[in-house]
mmCIF file of C-alpha atoms and ligand atoms in Angstrom:
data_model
loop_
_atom_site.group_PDB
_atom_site.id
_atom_site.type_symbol
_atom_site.label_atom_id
_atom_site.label_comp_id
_atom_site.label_asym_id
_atom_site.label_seq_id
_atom_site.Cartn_x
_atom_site.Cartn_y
_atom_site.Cartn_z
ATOM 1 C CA UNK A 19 30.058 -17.590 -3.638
ATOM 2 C CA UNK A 20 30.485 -17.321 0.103
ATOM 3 C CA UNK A 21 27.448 -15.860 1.082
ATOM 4 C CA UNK A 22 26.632 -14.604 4.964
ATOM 5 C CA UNK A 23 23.362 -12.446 6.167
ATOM 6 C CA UNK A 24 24.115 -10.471 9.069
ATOM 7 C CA UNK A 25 21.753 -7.808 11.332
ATOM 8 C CA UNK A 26 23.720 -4.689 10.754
ATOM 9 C CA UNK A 27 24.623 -1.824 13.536
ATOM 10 C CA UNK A 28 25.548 2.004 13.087
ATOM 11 C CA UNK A 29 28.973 0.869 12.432
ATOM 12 C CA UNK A 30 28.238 -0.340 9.269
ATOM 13 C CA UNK A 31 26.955 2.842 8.240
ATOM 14 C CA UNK A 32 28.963 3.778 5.746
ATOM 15 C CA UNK A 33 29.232 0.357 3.784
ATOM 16 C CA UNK A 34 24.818 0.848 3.985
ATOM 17 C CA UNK A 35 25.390 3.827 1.987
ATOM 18 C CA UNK A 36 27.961 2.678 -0.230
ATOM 19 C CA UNK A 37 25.934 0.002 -1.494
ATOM 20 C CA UNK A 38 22.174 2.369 -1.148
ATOM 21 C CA UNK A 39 24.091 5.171 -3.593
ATOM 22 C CA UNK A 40 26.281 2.262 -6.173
ATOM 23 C CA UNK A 41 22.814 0.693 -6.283
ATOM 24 C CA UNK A 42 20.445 3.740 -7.625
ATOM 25 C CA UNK A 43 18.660 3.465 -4.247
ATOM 26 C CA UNK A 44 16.943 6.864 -3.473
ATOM 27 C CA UNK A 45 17.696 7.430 0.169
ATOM 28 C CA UNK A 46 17.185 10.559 2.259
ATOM 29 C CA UNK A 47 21.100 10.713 4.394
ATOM 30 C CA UNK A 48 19.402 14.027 5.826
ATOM 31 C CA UNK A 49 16.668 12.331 6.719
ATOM 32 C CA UNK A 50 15.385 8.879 7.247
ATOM 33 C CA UNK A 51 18.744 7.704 6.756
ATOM 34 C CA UNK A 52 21.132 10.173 8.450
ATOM 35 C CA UNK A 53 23.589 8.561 10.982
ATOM 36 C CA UNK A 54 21.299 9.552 13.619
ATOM 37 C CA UNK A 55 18.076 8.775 12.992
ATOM 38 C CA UNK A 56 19.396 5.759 11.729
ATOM 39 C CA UNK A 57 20.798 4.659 14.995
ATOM 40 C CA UNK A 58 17.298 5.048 16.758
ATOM 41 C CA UNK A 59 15.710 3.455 14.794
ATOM 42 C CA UNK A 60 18.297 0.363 14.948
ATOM 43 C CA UNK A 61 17.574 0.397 18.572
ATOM 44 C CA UNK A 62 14.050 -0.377 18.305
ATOM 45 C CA UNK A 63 13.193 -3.495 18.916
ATOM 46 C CA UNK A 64 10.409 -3.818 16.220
ATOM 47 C CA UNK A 65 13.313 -2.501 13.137
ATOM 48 C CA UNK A 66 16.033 -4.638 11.940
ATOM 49 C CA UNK A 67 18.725 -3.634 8.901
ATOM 50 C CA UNK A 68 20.124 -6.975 7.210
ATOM 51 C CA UNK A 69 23.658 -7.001 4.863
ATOM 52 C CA UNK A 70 24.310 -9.724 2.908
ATOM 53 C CA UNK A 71 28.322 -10.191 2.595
ATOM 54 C CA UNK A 72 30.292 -11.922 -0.073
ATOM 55 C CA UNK A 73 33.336 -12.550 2.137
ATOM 56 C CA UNK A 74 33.670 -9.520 3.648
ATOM 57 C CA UNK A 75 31.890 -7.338 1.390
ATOM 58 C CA UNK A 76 28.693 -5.981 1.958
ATOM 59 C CA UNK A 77 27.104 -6.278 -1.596
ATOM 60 C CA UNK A 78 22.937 -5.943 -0.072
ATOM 61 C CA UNK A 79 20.903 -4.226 2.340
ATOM 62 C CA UNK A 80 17.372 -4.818 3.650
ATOM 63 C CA UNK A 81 15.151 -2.740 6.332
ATOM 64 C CA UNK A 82 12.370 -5.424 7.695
ATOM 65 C CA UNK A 83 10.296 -2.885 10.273
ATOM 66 C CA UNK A 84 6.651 -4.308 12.276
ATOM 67 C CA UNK A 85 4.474 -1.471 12.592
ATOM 68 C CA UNK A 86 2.493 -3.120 15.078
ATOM 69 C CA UNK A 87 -0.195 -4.111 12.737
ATOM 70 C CA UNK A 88 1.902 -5.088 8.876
ATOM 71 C CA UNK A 89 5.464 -5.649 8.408
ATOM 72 C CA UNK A 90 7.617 -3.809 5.801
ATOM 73 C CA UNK A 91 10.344 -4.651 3.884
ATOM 74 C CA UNK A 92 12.233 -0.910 3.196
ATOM 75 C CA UNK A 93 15.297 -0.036 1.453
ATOM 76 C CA UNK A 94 16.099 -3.553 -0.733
ATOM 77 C CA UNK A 95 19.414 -2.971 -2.839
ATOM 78 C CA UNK A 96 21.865 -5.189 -3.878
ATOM 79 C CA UNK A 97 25.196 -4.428 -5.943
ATOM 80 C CA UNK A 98 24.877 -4.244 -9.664
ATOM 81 C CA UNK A 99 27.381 -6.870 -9.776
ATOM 82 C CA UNK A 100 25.384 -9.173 -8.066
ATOM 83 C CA UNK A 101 22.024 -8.583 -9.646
ATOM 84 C CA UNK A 102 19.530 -11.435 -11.296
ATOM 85 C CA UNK A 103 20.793 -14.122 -9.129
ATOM 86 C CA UNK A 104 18.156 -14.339 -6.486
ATOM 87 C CA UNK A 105 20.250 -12.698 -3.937
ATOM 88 C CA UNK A 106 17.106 -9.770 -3.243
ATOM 89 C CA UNK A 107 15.071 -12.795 -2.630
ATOM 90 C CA UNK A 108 17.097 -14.031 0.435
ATOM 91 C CA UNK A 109 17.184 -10.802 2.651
ATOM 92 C CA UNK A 110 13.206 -10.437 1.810
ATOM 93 C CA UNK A 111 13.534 -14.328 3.289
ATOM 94 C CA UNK A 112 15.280 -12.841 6.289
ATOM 95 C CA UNK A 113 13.452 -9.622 6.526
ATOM 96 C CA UNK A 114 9.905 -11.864 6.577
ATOM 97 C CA UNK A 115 11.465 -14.193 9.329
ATOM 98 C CA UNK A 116 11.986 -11.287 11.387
ATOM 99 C CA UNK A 117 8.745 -9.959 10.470
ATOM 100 C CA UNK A 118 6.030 -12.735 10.890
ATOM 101 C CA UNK A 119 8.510 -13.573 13.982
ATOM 102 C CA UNK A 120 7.311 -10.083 15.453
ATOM 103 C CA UNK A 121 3.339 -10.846 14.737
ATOM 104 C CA UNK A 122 2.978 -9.567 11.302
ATOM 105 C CA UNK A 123 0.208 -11.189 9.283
ATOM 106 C CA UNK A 124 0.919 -8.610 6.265
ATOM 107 C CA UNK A 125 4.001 -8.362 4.740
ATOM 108 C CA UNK A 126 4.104 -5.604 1.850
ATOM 109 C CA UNK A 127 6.663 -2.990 0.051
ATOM 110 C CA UNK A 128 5.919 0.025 -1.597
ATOM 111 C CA UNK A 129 7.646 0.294 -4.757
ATOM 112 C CA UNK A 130 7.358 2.773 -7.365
ATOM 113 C CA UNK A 131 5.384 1.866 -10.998
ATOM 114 C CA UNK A 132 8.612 1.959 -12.990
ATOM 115 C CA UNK A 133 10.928 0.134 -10.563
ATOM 116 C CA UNK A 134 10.538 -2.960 -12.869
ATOM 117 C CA UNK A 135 13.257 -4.724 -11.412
ATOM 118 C CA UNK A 136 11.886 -4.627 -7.917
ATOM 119 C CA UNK A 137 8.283 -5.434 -8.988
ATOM 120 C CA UNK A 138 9.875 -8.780 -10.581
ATOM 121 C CA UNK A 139 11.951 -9.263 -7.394
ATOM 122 C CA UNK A 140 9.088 -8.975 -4.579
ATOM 123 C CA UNK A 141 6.442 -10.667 -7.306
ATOM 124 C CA UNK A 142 9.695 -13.374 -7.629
ATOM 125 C CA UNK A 143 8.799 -14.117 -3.677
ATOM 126 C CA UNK A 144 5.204 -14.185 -3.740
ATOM 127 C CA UNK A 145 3.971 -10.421 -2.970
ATOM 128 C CA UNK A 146 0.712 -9.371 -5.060
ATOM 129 C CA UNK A 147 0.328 -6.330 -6.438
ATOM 130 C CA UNK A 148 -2.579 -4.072 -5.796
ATOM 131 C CA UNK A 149 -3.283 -2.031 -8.406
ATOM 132 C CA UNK A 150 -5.823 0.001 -6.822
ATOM 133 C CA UNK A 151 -3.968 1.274 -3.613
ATOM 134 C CA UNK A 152 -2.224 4.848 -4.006
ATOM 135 C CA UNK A 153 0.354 6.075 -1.656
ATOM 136 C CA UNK A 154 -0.413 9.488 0.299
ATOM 137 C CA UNK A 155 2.078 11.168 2.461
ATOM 138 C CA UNK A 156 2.727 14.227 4.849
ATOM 139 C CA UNK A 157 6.139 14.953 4.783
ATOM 140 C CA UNK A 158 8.033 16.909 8.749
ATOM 141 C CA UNK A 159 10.424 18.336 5.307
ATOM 142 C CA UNK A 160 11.070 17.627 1.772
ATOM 143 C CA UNK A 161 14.095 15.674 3.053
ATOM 144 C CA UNK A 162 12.224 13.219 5.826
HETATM 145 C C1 LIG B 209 15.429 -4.719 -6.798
HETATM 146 C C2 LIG B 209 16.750 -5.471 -6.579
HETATM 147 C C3 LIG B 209 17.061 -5.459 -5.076
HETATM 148 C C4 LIG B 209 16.562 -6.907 -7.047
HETATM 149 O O1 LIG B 209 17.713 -7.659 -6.670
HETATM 150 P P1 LIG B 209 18.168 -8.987 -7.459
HETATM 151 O O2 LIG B 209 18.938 -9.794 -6.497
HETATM 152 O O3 LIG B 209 18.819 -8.631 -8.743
HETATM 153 O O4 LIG B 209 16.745 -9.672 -7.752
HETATM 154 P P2 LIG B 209 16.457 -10.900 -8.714
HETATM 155 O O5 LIG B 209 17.679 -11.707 -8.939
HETATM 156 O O6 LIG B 209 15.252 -11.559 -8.154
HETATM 157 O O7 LIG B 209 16.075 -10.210 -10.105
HETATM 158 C C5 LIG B 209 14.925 -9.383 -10.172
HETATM 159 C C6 LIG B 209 14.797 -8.798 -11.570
HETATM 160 O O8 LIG B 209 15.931 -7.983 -11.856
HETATM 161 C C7 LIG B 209 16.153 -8.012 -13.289
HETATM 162 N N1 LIG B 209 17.526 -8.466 -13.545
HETATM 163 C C8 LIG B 209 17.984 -9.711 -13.820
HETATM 164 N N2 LIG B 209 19.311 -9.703 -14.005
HETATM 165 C C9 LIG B 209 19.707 -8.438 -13.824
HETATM 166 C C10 LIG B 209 20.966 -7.797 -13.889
HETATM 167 N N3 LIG B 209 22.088 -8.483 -14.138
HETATM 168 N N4 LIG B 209 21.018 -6.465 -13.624
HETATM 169 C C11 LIG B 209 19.914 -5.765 -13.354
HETATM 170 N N5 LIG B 209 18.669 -6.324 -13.272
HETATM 171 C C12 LIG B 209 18.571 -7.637 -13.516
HETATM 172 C C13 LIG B 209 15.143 -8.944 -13.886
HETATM 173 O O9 LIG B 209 14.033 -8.143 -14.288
HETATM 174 C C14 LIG B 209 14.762 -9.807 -12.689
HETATM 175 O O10 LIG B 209 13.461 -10.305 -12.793
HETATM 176 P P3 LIG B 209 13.251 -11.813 -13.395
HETATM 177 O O11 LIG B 209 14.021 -12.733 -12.532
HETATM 178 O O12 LIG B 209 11.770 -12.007 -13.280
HETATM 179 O O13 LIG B 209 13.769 -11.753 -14.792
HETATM 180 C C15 LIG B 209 17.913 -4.810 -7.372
HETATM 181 O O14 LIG B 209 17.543 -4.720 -8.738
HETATM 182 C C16 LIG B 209 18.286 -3.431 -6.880
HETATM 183 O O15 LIG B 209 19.080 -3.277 -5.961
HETATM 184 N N6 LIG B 209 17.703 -2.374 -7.490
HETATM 185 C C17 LIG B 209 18.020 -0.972 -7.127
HETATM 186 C C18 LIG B 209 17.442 -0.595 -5.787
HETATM 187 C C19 LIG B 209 15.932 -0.755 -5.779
HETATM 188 O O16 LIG B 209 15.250 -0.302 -6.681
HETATM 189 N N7 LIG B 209 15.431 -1.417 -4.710
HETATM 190 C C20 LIG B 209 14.026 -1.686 -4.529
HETATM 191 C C21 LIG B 209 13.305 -0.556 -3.928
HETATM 192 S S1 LIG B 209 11.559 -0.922 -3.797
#
């Protein structure tokens, strides 16, 4: 397979979502993830989006963000056809380059209980789970 990681702009918007909505991914287009908010944020200097193309495909999609203190891998999908070959594993590898690049000494994900295939993925490339950490928010709307 001809593989080729690339840092993604706006312009590959639609191809992002293609592969976020084939994949299962729950996204938030009104949101997080609407065209605009989306460009900001790929603006700033401290968040990078990576595709992975199979010729000229995108078939994956990372978010690697530094929050000034951890780095976080967001947003991980790759194709169903491609799946349980290792390919999550290499945009984590480019997300974490990016990452400890930018001064992160952390690198975590959060990933829901049930997401079995993504806790054998990130587990796959050496992240630890901790059991005893829960995950509180405070949403702007149910759609941020
Ligand atoms: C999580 C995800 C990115 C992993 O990508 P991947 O490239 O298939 O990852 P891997 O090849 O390392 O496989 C990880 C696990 O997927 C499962 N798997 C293997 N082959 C598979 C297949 N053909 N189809 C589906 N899942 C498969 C296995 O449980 C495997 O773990 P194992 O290697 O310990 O057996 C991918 O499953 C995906 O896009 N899921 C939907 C989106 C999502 O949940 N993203 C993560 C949000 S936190």
């Amino acid at each position: 397979m001809d593989l080729e990681i690339r840092e993604l702009t706006i312009s590959d918007y639609d191809d992002i979502i293609r592969v976020w909505s084939i994949s299962g991914l729950p996204f938030k287009p009104k949101g997080r993830e609407s065209r605009q908010v989306m460009e900001k944020e790929m603006a700033n200097p401290n968040c990078v989006y990576y595709g992975l193309f199979s010729g000229e495909a995108m078939i994956g999609v990372v978010i690697a963000n530094f929050d000034g203190r951890r780095g976080w891998i967001n947003r991980l999908a790759i194709d169903p056809d491609y799946r349980g070959q290792g390919l999550g594993g290499k945009l984590i590898a480019r997300g974490e380059e990016f990452l400890r690049a930018a001064g992160a000494l952390v690198l975590c994900v959060l990933i829901e209980e049930i997401n079995y295939p993504s806790v054998s993925c990130f587990q796959n490339n050496g992240y630890n789970c901790e059991h005893e950490i829960k995950y509180f928010t405070k949403r702007s709307s149910p759609d941020a």
